[in-house]
PDB file of N, CA and C in Angstrom:
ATOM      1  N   UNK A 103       0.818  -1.183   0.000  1.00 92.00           N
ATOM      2  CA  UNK A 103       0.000   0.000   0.000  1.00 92.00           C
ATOM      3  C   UNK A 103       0.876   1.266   0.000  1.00 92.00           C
ATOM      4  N   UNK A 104       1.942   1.260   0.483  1.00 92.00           N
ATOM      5  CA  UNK A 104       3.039   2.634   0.970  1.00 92.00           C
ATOM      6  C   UNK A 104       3.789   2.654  -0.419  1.00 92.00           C
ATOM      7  N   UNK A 105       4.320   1.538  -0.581  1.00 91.00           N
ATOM      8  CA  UNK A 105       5.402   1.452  -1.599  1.00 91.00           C
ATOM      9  C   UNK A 105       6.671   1.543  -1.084  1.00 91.00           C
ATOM     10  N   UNK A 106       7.796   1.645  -2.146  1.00 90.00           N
ATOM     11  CA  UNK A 106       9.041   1.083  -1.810  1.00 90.00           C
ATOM     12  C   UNK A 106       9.179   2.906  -1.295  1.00 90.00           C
ATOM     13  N   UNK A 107      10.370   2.456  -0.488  1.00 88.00           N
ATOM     14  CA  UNK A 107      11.304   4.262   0.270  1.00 88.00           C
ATOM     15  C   UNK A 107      11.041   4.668  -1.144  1.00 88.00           C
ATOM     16  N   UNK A 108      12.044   4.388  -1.652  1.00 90.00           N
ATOM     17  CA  UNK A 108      11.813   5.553  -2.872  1.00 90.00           C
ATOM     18  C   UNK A 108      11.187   5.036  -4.164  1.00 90.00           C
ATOM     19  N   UNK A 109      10.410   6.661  -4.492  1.00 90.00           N
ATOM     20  CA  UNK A 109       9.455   6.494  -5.302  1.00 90.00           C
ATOM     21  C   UNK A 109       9.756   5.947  -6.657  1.00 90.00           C
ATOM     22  N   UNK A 110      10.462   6.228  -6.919  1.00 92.00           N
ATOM     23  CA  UNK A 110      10.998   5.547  -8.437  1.00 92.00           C
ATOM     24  C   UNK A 110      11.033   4.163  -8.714  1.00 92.00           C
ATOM     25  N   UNK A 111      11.169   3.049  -6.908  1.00 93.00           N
ATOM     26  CA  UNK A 111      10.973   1.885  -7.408  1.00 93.00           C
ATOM     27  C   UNK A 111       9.814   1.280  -6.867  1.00 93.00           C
ATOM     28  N   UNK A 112       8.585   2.514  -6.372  1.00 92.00           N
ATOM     29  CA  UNK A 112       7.209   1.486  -6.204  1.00 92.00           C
ATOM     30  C   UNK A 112       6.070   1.265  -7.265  1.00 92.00           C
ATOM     31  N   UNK A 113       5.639   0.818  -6.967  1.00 95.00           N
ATOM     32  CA  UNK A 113       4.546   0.271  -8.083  1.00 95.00           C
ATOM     33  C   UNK A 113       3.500   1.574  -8.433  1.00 95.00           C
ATOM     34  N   UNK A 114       2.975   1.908  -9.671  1.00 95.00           N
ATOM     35  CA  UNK A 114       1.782   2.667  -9.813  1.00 95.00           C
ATOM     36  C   UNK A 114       0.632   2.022  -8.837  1.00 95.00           C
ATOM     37  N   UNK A 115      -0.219   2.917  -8.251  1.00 95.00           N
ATOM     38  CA  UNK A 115      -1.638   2.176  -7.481  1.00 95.00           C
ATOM     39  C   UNK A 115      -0.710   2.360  -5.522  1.00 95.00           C
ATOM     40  N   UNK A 116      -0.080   2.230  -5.645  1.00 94.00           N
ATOM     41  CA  UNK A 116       0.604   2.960  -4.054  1.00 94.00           C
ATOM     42  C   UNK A 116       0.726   4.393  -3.610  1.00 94.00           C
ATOM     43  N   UNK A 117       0.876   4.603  -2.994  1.00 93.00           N
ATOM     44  CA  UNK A 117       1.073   5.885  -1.924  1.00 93.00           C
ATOM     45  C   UNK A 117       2.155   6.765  -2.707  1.00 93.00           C
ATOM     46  N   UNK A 118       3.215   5.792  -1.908  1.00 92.00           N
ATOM     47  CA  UNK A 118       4.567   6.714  -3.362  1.00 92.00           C
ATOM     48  C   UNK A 118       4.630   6.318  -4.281  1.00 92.00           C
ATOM     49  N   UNK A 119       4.158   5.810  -5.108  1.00 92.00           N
ATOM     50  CA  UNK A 119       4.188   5.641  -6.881  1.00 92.00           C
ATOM     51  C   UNK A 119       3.378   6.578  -7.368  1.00 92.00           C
ATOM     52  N   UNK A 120       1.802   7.002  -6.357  1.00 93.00           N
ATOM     53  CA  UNK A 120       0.978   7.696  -7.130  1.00 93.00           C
ATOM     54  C   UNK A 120       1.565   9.410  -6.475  1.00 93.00           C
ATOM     55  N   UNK A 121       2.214   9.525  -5.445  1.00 92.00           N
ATOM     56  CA  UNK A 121       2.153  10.580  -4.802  1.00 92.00           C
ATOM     57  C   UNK A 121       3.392  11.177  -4.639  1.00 92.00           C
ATOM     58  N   UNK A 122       4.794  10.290  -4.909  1.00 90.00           N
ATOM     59  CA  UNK A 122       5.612  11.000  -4.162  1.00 90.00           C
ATOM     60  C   UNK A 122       6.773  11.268  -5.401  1.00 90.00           C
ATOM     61  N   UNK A 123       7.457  11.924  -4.940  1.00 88.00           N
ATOM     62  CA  UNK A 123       8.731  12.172  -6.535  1.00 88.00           C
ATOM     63  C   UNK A 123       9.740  12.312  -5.634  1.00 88.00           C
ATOM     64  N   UNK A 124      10.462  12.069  -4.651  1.00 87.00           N
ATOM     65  CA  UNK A 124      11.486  12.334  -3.629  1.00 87.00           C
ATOM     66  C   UNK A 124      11.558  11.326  -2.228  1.00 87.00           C
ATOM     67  N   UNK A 125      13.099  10.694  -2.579  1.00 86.00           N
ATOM     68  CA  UNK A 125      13.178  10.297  -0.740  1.00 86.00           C
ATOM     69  C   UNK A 125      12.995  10.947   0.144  1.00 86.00           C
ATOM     70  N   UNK A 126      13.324  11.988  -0.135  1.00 84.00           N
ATOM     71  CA  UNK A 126      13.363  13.307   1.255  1.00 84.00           C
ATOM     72  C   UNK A 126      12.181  13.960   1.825  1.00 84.00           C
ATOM     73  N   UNK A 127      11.271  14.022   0.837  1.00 81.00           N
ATOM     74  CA  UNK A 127      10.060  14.771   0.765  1.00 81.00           C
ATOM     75  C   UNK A 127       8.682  13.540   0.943  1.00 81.00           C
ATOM     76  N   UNK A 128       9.017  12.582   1.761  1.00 75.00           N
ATOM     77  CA  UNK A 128       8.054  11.198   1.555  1.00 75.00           C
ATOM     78  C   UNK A 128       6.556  11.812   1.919  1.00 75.00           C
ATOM     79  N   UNK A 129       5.548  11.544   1.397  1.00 81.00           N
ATOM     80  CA  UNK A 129       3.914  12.018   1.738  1.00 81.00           C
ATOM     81  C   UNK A 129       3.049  11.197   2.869  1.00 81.00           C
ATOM     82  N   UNK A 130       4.319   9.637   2.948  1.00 87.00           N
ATOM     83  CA  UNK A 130       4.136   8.796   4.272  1.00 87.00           C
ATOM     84  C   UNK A 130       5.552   8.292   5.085  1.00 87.00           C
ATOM     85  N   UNK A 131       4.700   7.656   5.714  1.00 87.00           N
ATOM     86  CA  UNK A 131       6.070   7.160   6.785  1.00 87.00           C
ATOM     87  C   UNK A 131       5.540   5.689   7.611  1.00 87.00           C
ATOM     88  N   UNK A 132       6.372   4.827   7.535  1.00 88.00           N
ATOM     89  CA  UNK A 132       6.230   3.509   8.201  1.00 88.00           C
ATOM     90  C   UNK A 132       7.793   3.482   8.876  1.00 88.00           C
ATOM     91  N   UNK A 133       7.295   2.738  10.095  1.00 90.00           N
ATOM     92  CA  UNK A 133       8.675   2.234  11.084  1.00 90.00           C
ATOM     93  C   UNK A 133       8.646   0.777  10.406  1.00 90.00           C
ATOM     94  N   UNK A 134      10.318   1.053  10.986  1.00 87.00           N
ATOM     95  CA  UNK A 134      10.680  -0.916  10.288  1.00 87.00           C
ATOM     96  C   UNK A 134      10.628  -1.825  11.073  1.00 87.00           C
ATOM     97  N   UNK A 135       9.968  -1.420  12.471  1.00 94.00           N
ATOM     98  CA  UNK A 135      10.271  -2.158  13.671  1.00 94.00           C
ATOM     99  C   UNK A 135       9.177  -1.657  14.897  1.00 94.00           C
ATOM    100  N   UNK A 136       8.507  -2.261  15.444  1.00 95.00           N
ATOM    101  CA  UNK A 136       7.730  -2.342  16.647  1.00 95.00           C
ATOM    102  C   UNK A 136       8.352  -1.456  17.606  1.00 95.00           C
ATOM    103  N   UNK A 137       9.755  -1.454  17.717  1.00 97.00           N
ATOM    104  CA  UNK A 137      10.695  -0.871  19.106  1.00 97.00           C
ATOM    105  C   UNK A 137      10.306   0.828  18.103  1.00 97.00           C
ATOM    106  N   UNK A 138      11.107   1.113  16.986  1.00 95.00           N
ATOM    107  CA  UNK A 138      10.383   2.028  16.359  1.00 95.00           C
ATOM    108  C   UNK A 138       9.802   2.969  16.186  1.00 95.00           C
ATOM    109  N   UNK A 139       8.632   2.192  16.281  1.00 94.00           N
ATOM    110  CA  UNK A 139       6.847   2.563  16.170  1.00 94.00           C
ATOM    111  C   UNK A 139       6.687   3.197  17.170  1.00 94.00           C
ATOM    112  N   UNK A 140       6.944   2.583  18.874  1.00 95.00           N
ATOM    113  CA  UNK A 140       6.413   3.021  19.622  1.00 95.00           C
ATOM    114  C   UNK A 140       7.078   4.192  19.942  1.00 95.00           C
ATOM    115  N   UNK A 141       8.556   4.109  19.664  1.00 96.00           N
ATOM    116  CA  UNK A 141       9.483   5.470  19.857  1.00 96.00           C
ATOM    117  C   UNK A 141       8.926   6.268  19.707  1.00 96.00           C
ATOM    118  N   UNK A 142       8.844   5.981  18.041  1.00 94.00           N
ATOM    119  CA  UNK A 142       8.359   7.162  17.085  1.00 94.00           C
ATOM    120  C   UNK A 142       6.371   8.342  17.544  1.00 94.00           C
ATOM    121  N   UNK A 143       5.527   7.030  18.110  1.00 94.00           N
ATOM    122  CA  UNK A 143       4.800   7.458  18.442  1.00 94.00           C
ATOM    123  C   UNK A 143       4.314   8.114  19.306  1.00 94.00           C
ATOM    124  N   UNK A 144       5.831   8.152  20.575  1.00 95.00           N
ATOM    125  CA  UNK A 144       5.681   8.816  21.537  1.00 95.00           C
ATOM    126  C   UNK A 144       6.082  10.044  21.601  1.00 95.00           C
ATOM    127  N   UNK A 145       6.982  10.327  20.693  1.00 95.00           N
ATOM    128  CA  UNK A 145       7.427  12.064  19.978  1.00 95.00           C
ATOM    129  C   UNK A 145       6.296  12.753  19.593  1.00 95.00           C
ATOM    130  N   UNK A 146       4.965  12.185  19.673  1.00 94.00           N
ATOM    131  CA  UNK A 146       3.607  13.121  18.634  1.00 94.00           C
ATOM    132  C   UNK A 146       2.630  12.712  19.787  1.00 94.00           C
ATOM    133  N   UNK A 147       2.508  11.949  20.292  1.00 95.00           N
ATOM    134  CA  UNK A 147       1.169  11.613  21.021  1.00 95.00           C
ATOM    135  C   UNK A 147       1.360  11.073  22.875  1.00 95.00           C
ATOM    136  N   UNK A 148       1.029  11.661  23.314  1.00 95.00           N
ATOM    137  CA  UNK A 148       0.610  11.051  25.170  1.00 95.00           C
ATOM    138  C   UNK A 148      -0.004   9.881  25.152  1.00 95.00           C
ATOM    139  N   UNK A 149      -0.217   9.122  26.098  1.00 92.00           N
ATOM    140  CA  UNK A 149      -0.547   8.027  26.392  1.00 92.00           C
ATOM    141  C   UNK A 149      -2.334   8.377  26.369  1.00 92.00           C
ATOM    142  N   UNK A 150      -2.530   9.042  27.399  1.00 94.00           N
ATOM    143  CA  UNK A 150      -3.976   9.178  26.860  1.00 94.00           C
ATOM    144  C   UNK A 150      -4.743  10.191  25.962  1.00 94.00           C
ATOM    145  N   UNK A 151      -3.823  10.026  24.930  1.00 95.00           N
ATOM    146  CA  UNK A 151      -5.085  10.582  23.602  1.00 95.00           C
ATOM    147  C   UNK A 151      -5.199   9.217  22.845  1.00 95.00           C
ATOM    148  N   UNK A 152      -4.389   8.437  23.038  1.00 92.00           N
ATOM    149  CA  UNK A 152      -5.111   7.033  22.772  1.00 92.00           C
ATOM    150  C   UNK A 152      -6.581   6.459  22.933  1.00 92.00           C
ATOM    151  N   UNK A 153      -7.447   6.482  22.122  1.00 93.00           N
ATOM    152  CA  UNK A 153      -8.837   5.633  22.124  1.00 93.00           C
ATOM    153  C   UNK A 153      -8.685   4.223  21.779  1.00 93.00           C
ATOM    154  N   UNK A 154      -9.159   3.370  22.445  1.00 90.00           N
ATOM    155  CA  UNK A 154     -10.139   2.468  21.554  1.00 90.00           C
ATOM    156  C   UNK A 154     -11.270   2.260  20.669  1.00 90.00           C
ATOM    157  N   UNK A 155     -10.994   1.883  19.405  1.00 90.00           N
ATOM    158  CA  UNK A 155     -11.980   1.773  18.452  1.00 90.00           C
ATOM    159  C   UNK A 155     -12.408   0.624  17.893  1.00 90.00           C
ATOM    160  N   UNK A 156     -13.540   0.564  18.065  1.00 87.00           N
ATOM    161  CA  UNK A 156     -14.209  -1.190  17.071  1.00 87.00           C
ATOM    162  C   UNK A 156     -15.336  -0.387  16.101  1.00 87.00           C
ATOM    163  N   UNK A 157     -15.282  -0.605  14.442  1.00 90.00           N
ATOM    164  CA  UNK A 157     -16.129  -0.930  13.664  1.00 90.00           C
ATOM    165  C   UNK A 157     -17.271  -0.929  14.222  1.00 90.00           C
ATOM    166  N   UNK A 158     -18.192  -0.184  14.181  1.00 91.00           N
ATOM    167  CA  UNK A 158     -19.545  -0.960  14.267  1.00 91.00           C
ATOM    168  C   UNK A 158     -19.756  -2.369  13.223  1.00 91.00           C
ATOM    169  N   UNK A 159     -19.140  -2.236  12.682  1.00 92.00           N
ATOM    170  CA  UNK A 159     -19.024  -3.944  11.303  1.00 92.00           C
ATOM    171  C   UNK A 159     -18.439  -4.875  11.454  1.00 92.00           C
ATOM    172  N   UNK A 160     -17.501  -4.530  12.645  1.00 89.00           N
ATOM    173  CA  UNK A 160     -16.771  -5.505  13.305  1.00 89.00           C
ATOM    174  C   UNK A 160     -17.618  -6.943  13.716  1.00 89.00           C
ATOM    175  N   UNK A 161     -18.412  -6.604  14.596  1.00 87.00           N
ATOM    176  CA  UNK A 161     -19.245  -8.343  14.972  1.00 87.00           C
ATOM    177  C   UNK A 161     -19.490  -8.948  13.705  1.00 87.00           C
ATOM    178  N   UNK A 162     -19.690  -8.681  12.532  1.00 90.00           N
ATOM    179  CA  UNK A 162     -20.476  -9.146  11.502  1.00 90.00           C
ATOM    180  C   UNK A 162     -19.240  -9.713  10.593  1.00 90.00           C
ATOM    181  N   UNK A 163     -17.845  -9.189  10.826  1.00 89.00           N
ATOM    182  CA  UNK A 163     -16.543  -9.457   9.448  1.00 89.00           C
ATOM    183  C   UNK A 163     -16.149 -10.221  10.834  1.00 89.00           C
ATOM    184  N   UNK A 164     -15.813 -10.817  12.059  1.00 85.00           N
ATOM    185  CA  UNK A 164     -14.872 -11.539  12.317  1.00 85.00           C
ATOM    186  C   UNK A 164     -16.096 -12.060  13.542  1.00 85.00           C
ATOM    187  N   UNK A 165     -15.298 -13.208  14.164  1.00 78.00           N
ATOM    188  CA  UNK A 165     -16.215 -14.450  14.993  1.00 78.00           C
ATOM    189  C   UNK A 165     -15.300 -13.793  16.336  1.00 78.00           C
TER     190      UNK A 165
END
């Protein structure tokens, strides 16, 4: 869905294939790693602006 780091080698129909023309200038961002993620998520967000969310469609797509 993101595509490759750089745009030149992701697929048309992705994020950076349809959106991006630069490594530097990316329009997304994915961590490569769980340890990461959470780093990364704690530079932008507090612990409680965290919600929980369920689908209302949820009961009906999984058991």
């Amino acid at each position: 869905m993101m595509g490759e780091t750089n745009p030149a080698d992701s697929q048309p129909g992705s994020i950076r294939g349809d959106l991006c023309v630069s490594i530097g200038r990316n329009i997304i961002h994915g961590s490569d790693t769980l340890v990461n993620a959470q780093r990364e998520i704690a530079l932008w967000f507090k612990a409680e602006e965290f919600v929980a969310y369920a689908p209302c469609a949820q009961a009906f797509l999984y058991e």
